[in-house]
Amino acid sequence: MKYVQKAEQLGIEGLLMGVGFHTPDPLAIVGQLLANSKHIKLMVAYRAGAISPTLFTQMVNTLSFQGSDRLALNLLAGISPAEQKYYGDFLGHDQRYARLNEFIDVCLQFWTNKGPVDYKGEHYHIEQGQLSLAYQGGGHPDLFLSGNSDISRQTAIDHNCTWLRYSDTAENIAKSAAPAIAQGVDVGIRMSVIVRPTRQEALDEIDRMMSGADLEWKGFLDKYVKSCDSVAVKSTFELAEKAKNDWLNDVLWTGAIPFRGGPALALVGSPDEVAEYIMEYKKAGVSTFLFSGWPQLQEMEYFAELVIPKVRQLEQQLTKAIA
């Protein structure tokens, strides 16, 4: 709760609540966080298949009364067959996306239909479905769909969800984002950031962080990646393997990926360097940025105080130049 309130004080627009066997269930706690905050948006990650789309919609509609304009959903197909089996799910990668496609179909019908919902697909069969409690204010929460694969992008396009993927260079993001943007779909990236008042201080922070790297956890992640079928995870680890001395360019550092996973591709540097590369991502078509850092609270403070004002200045300069 303190983290949410601090983020709100710093002017952060929203926070992502992750999902997995190693975290609390986000749907179980987001209501309390909404009730005890005022402005910040909370994005709840959730994997299709754990519960029925009818029950999921009912739960989300209930939560909407705590703040319908501040609730967003990050919908996932799942990244690890081994972890999916913890929950009794034995579907393959593309089958999980087919199920996610149907899951979103059903949810949207409950949110947009005025009458009973009938749906018959390969994974879900709903007859005369009704929910007395609608989403507060009508409509539905903002929808995001995560993945790096072509099928994830197409699923986002099909449902007009923001396509959210693990990051890469701005050039590669532009290429992968183009089909979504051409269909009027927004694109977001998930990555990490390490910013300090000077570039040297940011590099020193990397050295400090890596001096305490957990090799046992790295071994666990190595096995995890080999067993997972996620294009997002595998492609990000491939970036780390191909990088020269852990750098893709002057500001994109891959060194933490083997220790912290897919979101650990990090944007590193001074406030000017970080802000300028964020603008490169924006030019590539990115409109949503999900950043994390280590330690989380400290990095959020640095980012809010040092980078956001720089980005706003650059945005204003770009607007004036276009005008």
Short mmCIF file of C-alpha atoms in Angstrom, two decimals:
data_model
loop_
_atom_site.label_atom_id
_atom_site.label_comp_id
_atom_site.label_asym_id
_atom_site.label_seq_id
_atom_site.Cartn_x
_atom_site.Cartn_y
_atom_site.Cartn_z
CA MET A 1 0.00 0.00 0.00
CA LYS A 2 2.85 2.37 0.83
CA TYR A 3 4.36 1.72 -2.61
CA VAL A 4 1.08 2.59 -4.35
CA GLN A 5 0.69 5.77 -2.32
CA LYS A 6 4.29 6.80 -3.00
CA ALA A 7 3.82 6.20 -6.73
CA GLU A 8 0.72 8.38 -6.61
CA GLN A 9 2.65 11.15 -4.84
CA LEU A 10 5.36 11.00 -7.51
CA GLY A 11 2.87 11.38 -10.34
CA ILE A 12 3.24 7.86 -11.74
CA GLU A 13 0.22 7.17 -13.97
CA GLY A 14 -0.21 3.49 -13.18
CA LEU A 15 1.22 0.31 -11.68
CA LEU A 16 1.22 -3.27 -12.96
CA MET A 17 0.24 -6.05 -10.59
CA GLY A 18 1.86 -9.26 -11.81
CA VAL A 19 0.51 -12.79 -11.68
CA GLY A 20 2.19 -16.12 -11.00
CA PHE A 21 2.64 -18.91 -8.48
CA HIS A 22 5.22 -16.77 -6.64
CA THR A 23 2.91 -13.75 -6.09
CA PRO A 24 -0.40 -13.06 -4.31
CA ASP A 25 -3.50 -13.23 -6.50
CA PRO A 26 -3.82 -9.65 -7.84
CA LEU A 27 -7.61 -9.78 -8.07
CA ALA A 28 -7.77 -10.53 -4.36
CA ILE A 29 -5.92 -7.37 -3.32
CA VAL A 30 -6.51 -4.76 -6.03
CA GLY A 31 -9.82 -3.66 -4.51
CA GLN A 32 -8.11 -2.58 -1.30
CA LEU A 33 -5.45 -0.71 -3.27
CA LEU A 34 -8.09 1.10 -5.31
CA ALA A 35 -10.01 2.01 -2.17
CA ASN A 36 -6.92 3.48 -0.51
CA SER A 37 -5.64 5.52 -3.45
CA LYS A 38 -7.11 8.41 -5.40
CA HIS A 39 -5.67 8.84 -8.86
CA ILE A 40 -3.29 6.07 -9.85
CA LYS A 41 -4.38 3.37 -12.29
CA LEU A 42 -3.86 -0.28 -11.39
CA MET A 43 -3.28 -2.83 -14.14
CA VAL A 44 -4.10 -6.39 -13.08
CA ALA A 45 -2.34 -9.20 -14.93
CA TYR A 46 -4.44 -12.34 -15.34
CA ARG A 47 -4.14 -15.58 -17.30
CA ALA A 48 -7.08 -17.05 -19.15
CA GLY A 49 -7.98 -20.55 -18.08
CA ALA A 50 -7.75 -20.25 -14.32
CA ILE A 51 -11.44 -19.35 -13.96
CA SER A 52 -14.40 -19.04 -16.31
CA PRO A 53 -14.75 -15.79 -18.28
CA THR A 54 -18.20 -15.29 -16.73
CA LEU A 55 -16.84 -15.41 -13.19
CA PHE A 56 -13.87 -13.26 -14.17
CA THR A 57 -16.17 -10.60 -15.63
CA GLN A 58 -18.31 -10.70 -12.50
CA MET A 59 -15.24 -10.22 -10.29
CA VAL A 60 -13.96 -7.33 -12.41
CA ASN A 61 -17.39 -5.69 -12.42
CA THR A 62 -17.44 -5.92 -8.63
CA LEU A 63 -13.99 -4.32 -8.39
CA SER A 64 -15.07 -1.51 -10.72
CA PHE A 65 -17.12 0.03 -7.92
CA GLN A 66 -13.84 0.87 -6.17
CA GLY A 67 -12.68 2.89 -9.18
CA SER A 68 -13.82 1.89 -12.66
CA ASP A 69 -11.75 4.57 -14.38
CA ARG A 70 -8.57 3.38 -12.66
CA LEU A 71 -8.75 -0.35 -13.38
CA ALA A 72 -6.99 -1.99 -16.34
CA LEU A 73 -6.42 -5.62 -17.31
CA ASN A 74 -3.28 -7.20 -18.71
CA LEU A 75 -4.51 -10.46 -20.23
CA LEU A 76 -2.07 -13.34 -20.65
CA ALA A 77 -1.98 -16.78 -22.25
CA GLY A 78 0.76 -18.06 -19.91
CA ILE A 79 4.49 -18.43 -20.53
CA SER A 80 5.48 -21.70 -18.89
CA PRO A 81 3.90 -25.11 -19.58
CA ALA A 82 5.31 -26.33 -16.26
CA GLU A 83 3.67 -23.52 -14.29
CA GLN A 84 0.43 -23.87 -16.22
CA LYS A 85 0.30 -27.49 -15.07
CA TYR A 86 0.34 -26.26 -11.45
CA TYR A 87 -3.16 -24.99 -12.22
CA GLY A 88 -4.29 -28.05 -14.16
CA ASP A 89 -3.67 -26.52 -17.59
CA PHE A 90 -1.99 -28.73 -20.21
CA LEU A 91 -2.60 -26.71 -23.39
CA GLY A 92 0.22 -25.76 -25.76
CA HIS A 93 1.28 -22.22 -26.69
CA ASP A 94 -1.04 -21.60 -29.64
CA GLN A 95 -3.93 -23.44 -27.97
CA ARG A 96 -3.61 -21.14 -24.97
CA TYR A 97 -3.85 -18.12 -27.26
CA ALA A 98 -6.92 -19.63 -28.93
CA ARG A 99 -8.45 -19.99 -25.48
CA LEU A 100 -7.44 -16.43 -24.57
CA ASN A 101 -9.12 -15.23 -27.76
CA GLU A 102 -12.37 -16.92 -26.71
CA PHE A 103 -11.96 -15.70 -23.12
CA ILE A 104 -11.82 -12.08 -24.30
CA ASP A 105 -14.73 -12.69 -26.67
CA VAL A 106 -16.95 -13.83 -23.81
CA CYS A 107 -15.87 -11.04 -21.45
CA LEU A 108 -16.53 -8.39 -24.10
CA GLN A 109 -19.96 -9.83 -24.81
CA PHE A 110 -20.87 -9.53 -21.14
CA TRP A 111 -19.56 -5.96 -21.10
CA THR A 112 -21.24 -4.83 -24.31
CA ASN A 113 -24.40 -6.94 -24.74
CA LYS A 114 -27.64 -5.75 -23.20
CA GLY A 115 -29.21 -9.20 -23.28
CA PRO A 116 -28.13 -12.74 -22.33
CA VAL A 117 -24.82 -14.04 -23.68
CA ASP A 118 -24.66 -17.15 -25.83
CA TYR A 119 -21.25 -18.40 -26.93
CA LYS A 120 -19.98 -21.69 -28.26
CA GLY A 121 -16.30 -22.14 -28.97
CA GLU A 122 -13.67 -24.82 -28.63
CA HIS A 123 -12.82 -23.81 -25.06
CA TYR A 124 -15.93 -22.06 -23.70
CA HIS A 125 -19.64 -22.74 -24.02
CA ILE A 126 -22.00 -20.20 -22.44
CA GLU A 127 -25.78 -20.46 -22.60
CA GLN A 128 -28.04 -17.50 -21.80
CA GLY A 129 -25.34 -16.02 -19.58
CA GLN A 130 -26.42 -13.15 -17.36
CA LEU A 131 -24.71 -10.90 -14.83
CA SER A 132 -26.91 -8.57 -12.81
CA LEU A 133 -23.96 -6.38 -11.83
CA ALA A 134 -22.61 -4.42 -14.80
CA TYR A 135 -19.27 -2.64 -14.99
CA GLN A 136 -19.56 0.62 -13.07
CA GLY A 137 -20.31 3.47 -15.47
CA GLY A 138 -20.79 1.11 -18.41
CA GLY A 139 -18.15 -0.09 -20.83
CA HIS A 140 -15.18 -2.11 -19.59
CA PRO A 141 -11.67 -1.59 -18.23
CA ASP A 142 -8.77 -0.73 -20.52
CA LEU A 143 -7.50 -3.99 -22.02
CA PHE A 144 -3.88 -4.93 -22.64
CA LEU A 145 -2.64 -8.18 -24.14
CA SER A 146 0.90 -9.38 -23.52
CA GLY A 147 3.28 -11.33 -25.72
CA ASN A 148 6.01 -11.02 -28.35
CA SER A 149 4.67 -13.61 -30.77
CA ASP A 150 2.79 -12.92 -33.98
CA ILE A 151 -0.26 -14.68 -32.55
CA SER A 152 -0.24 -12.41 -29.49
CA ARG A 153 -0.10 -9.33 -31.70
CA GLN A 154 -2.94 -10.62 -33.89
CA THR A 155 -5.06 -11.42 -30.83
CA ALA A 156 -4.54 -7.85 -29.61
CA ILE A 157 -5.52 -6.53 -33.05
CA ASP A 158 -8.63 -8.73 -33.18
CA HIS A 159 -9.91 -7.31 -29.88
CA ASN A 160 -8.48 -3.79 -30.12
CA CYS A 161 -6.38 -4.33 -26.99
CA THR A 162 -3.12 -2.49 -26.44
CA TRP A 163 -0.38 -4.92 -27.49
CA LEU A 164 2.18 -5.11 -24.68
CA ARG A 165 5.51 -6.80 -25.36
CA TYR A 166 8.96 -7.15 -23.82
CA SER A 167 11.29 -4.52 -25.18
CA ASP A 168 14.05 -4.50 -27.79
CA THR A 169 15.90 -1.78 -29.66
CA ALA A 170 13.72 1.05 -30.93
CA GLU A 171 14.40 -0.09 -34.49
CA ASN A 172 13.16 -3.63 -33.83
CA ILE A 173 10.17 -2.39 -31.85
CA ALA A 174 9.17 -0.21 -34.81
CA LYS A 175 9.20 -3.23 -37.12
CA SER A 176 7.18 -5.47 -34.81
CA ALA A 177 4.73 -2.70 -33.88
CA ALA A 178 3.96 -1.65 -37.46
CA PRO A 179 1.20 -4.25 -38.17
CA ALA A 180 -0.61 -3.35 -34.95
CA ILE A 181 -0.31 0.39 -35.48
CA ALA A 182 -1.55 -0.01 -39.06
CA GLN A 183 -4.75 -1.49 -37.59
CA GLY A 184 -5.17 1.36 -35.11
CA VAL A 185 -3.97 -0.69 -32.13
CA ASP A 186 -1.79 0.92 -29.45
CA VAL A 187 1.57 -0.64 -28.54
CA GLY A 188 3.32 -0.79 -25.17
CA ILE A 189 6.67 -2.12 -23.95
CA ARG A 190 7.74 -3.71 -20.68
CA MET A 191 11.34 -3.22 -19.56
CA SER A 192 13.59 -1.98 -16.77
CA VAL A 193 15.36 1.31 -16.18
CA ILE A 194 18.49 2.36 -14.32
CA VAL A 195 18.87 6.14 -14.25
CA ARG A 196 21.12 8.29 -12.10
CA PRO A 197 22.13 11.99 -12.21
CA THR A 198 25.12 11.04 -14.41
CA ARG A 199 25.86 8.13 -16.74
CA GLN A 200 28.82 7.08 -14.62
CA GLU A 201 26.62 6.83 -11.56
CA ALA A 202 24.22 4.62 -13.52
CA LEU A 203 27.11 2.37 -14.58
CA ASP A 204 28.36 2.26 -11.00
CA GLU A 205 24.88 1.13 -9.95
CA ILE A 206 25.11 -1.74 -12.43
CA ASP A 207 28.42 -2.82 -10.90
CA ARG A 208 26.98 -2.62 -7.40
CA MET A 209 23.89 -4.59 -8.36
CA MET A 210 25.76 -7.33 -10.20
CA SER A 211 28.25 -7.79 -7.37
CA GLY A 212 25.41 -9.36 -5.40
CA ALA A 213 23.89 -11.38 -8.26
CA ASP A 214 22.29 -14.65 -7.18
CA LEU A 215 23.90 -17.45 -9.20
CA GLU A 216 21.53 -20.04 -7.76
CA TRP A 217 18.55 -18.05 -9.04
CA LYS A 218 20.28 -17.69 -12.42
CA GLY A 219 20.50 -21.48 -12.58
CA PHE A 220 16.79 -21.74 -11.86
CA LEU A 221 16.00 -19.23 -14.62
CA ASP A 222 18.19 -21.12 -17.10
CA LYS A 223 16.11 -24.25 -16.54
CA TYR A 224 12.90 -22.22 -16.60
CA VAL A 225 13.69 -20.67 -19.98
CA LYS A 226 14.52 -24.05 -21.50
CA SER A 227 11.17 -25.43 -20.36
CA CYS A 228 9.00 -22.43 -21.30
CA ASP A 229 7.33 -21.90 -24.68
CA SER A 230 7.01 -18.12 -24.52
CA VAL A 231 8.33 -16.22 -27.53
CA ALA A 232 8.65 -13.15 -25.29
CA VAL A 233 10.90 -14.90 -22.78
CA LYS A 234 12.98 -16.82 -25.29
CA SER A 235 13.53 -13.85 -27.61
CA THR A 236 14.65 -11.65 -24.72
CA PHE A 237 17.16 -14.24 -23.53
CA GLU A 238 18.40 -14.51 -27.12
CA LEU A 239 19.04 -10.76 -27.06
CA ALA A 240 21.22 -11.26 -24.00
CA GLU A 241 23.17 -14.05 -25.71
CA LYS A 242 23.81 -11.99 -28.86
CA ALA A 243 24.67 -8.71 -27.09
CA LYS A 244 28.28 -7.52 -27.21
CA ASN A 245 29.59 -7.23 -23.65
CA ASP A 246 25.98 -7.08 -22.37
CA TRP A 247 25.03 -4.00 -24.45
CA LEU A 248 22.71 -3.77 -27.47
CA ASN A 249 23.67 -0.11 -27.93
CA ASP A 250 24.89 2.75 -25.74
CA VAL A 251 21.81 2.69 -23.47
CA LEU A 252 20.28 -0.81 -23.64
CA TRP A 253 21.90 -3.22 -21.18
CA THR A 254 21.17 -6.96 -21.21
CA GLY A 255 23.32 -8.02 -18.26
CA ALA A 256 20.45 -8.53 -15.81
CA ILE A 257 18.31 -10.68 -18.12
CA PRO A 258 19.92 -14.03 -17.10
CA PHE A 259 19.30 -13.13 -13.45
CA ARG A 260 15.91 -11.40 -13.59
CA GLY A 261 14.15 -12.64 -16.69
CA GLY A 262 12.36 -11.13 -19.68
CA PRO A 263 11.52 -7.67 -18.32
CA ALA A 264 15.15 -7.07 -17.28
CA LEU A 265 16.36 -5.52 -20.53
CA ALA A 266 17.33 -2.16 -19.03
CA LEU A 267 17.45 1.39 -20.32
CA VAL A 268 20.56 2.79 -18.61
CA GLY A 269 22.10 6.23 -18.38
CA SER A 270 21.72 9.85 -17.36
CA PRO A 271 18.28 11.52 -17.34
CA ASP A 272 18.95 13.04 -20.77
CA GLU A 273 20.06 9.72 -22.27
CA VAL A 274 17.10 7.81 -20.89
CA ALA A 275 14.57 10.48 -21.88
CA GLU A 276 15.96 10.77 -25.40
CA TYR A 277 15.73 7.01 -25.97
CA ILE A 278 12.20 6.94 -24.62
CA MET A 279 11.42 9.45 -27.36
CA GLU A 280 12.96 7.04 -29.88
CA TYR A 281 10.51 4.41 -28.67
CA LYS A 282 7.67 6.91 -29.01
CA LYS A 283 8.75 7.60 -32.60
CA ALA A 284 8.66 3.82 -33.13
CA GLY A 285 4.99 3.87 -32.16
CA VAL A 286 5.11 3.03 -28.46
CA SER A 287 2.46 4.81 -26.40
CA THR A 288 2.56 2.82 -23.14
CA PHE A 289 5.68 2.22 -21.04
CA LEU A 290 5.86 -0.23 -18.14
CA PHE A 291 9.15 0.27 -16.32
CA SER A 292 10.62 -1.47 -13.29
CA GLY A 293 13.92 -1.13 -11.47
CA TRP A 294 16.10 -2.27 -8.57
CA PRO A 295 15.38 -1.45 -5.84
CA GLN A 296 11.88 -0.65 -7.05
CA LEU A 297 11.01 2.30 -4.83
CA GLN A 298 14.35 4.06 -5.24
CA GLU A 299 14.36 3.61 -9.01
CA MET A 300 10.79 4.87 -9.26
CA GLU A 301 11.81 8.02 -7.37
CA TYR A 302 14.79 8.63 -9.66
CA PHE A 303 12.65 8.07 -12.75
CA ALA A 304 9.80 10.32 -11.62
CA GLU A 305 12.07 13.15 -10.50
CA LEU A 306 14.78 13.01 -13.18
CA VAL A 307 13.29 11.48 -16.33
CA ILE A 308 9.60 12.36 -16.55
CA PRO A 309 10.23 16.15 -16.61
CA LYS A 310 12.81 15.63 -19.39
CA VAL A 311 10.37 13.54 -21.42
CA ARG A 312 7.66 16.18 -21.05
CA GLN A 313 10.10 18.85 -22.30
CA LEU A 314 11.04 16.76 -25.31
CA GLU A 315 7.37 16.10 -26.08
CA GLN A 316 6.66 19.83 -26.02
CA GLN A 317 9.62 20.53 -28.30
CA LEU A 318 8.41 17.87 -30.73
CA THR A 319 4.88 19.30 -30.72
CA LYS A 320 6.20 22.79 -31.48
CA ALA A 321 8.43 21.46 -34.25
CA ILE A 322 5.50 19.66 -35.89
CA ALA A 323 3.26 22.72 -35.55
#
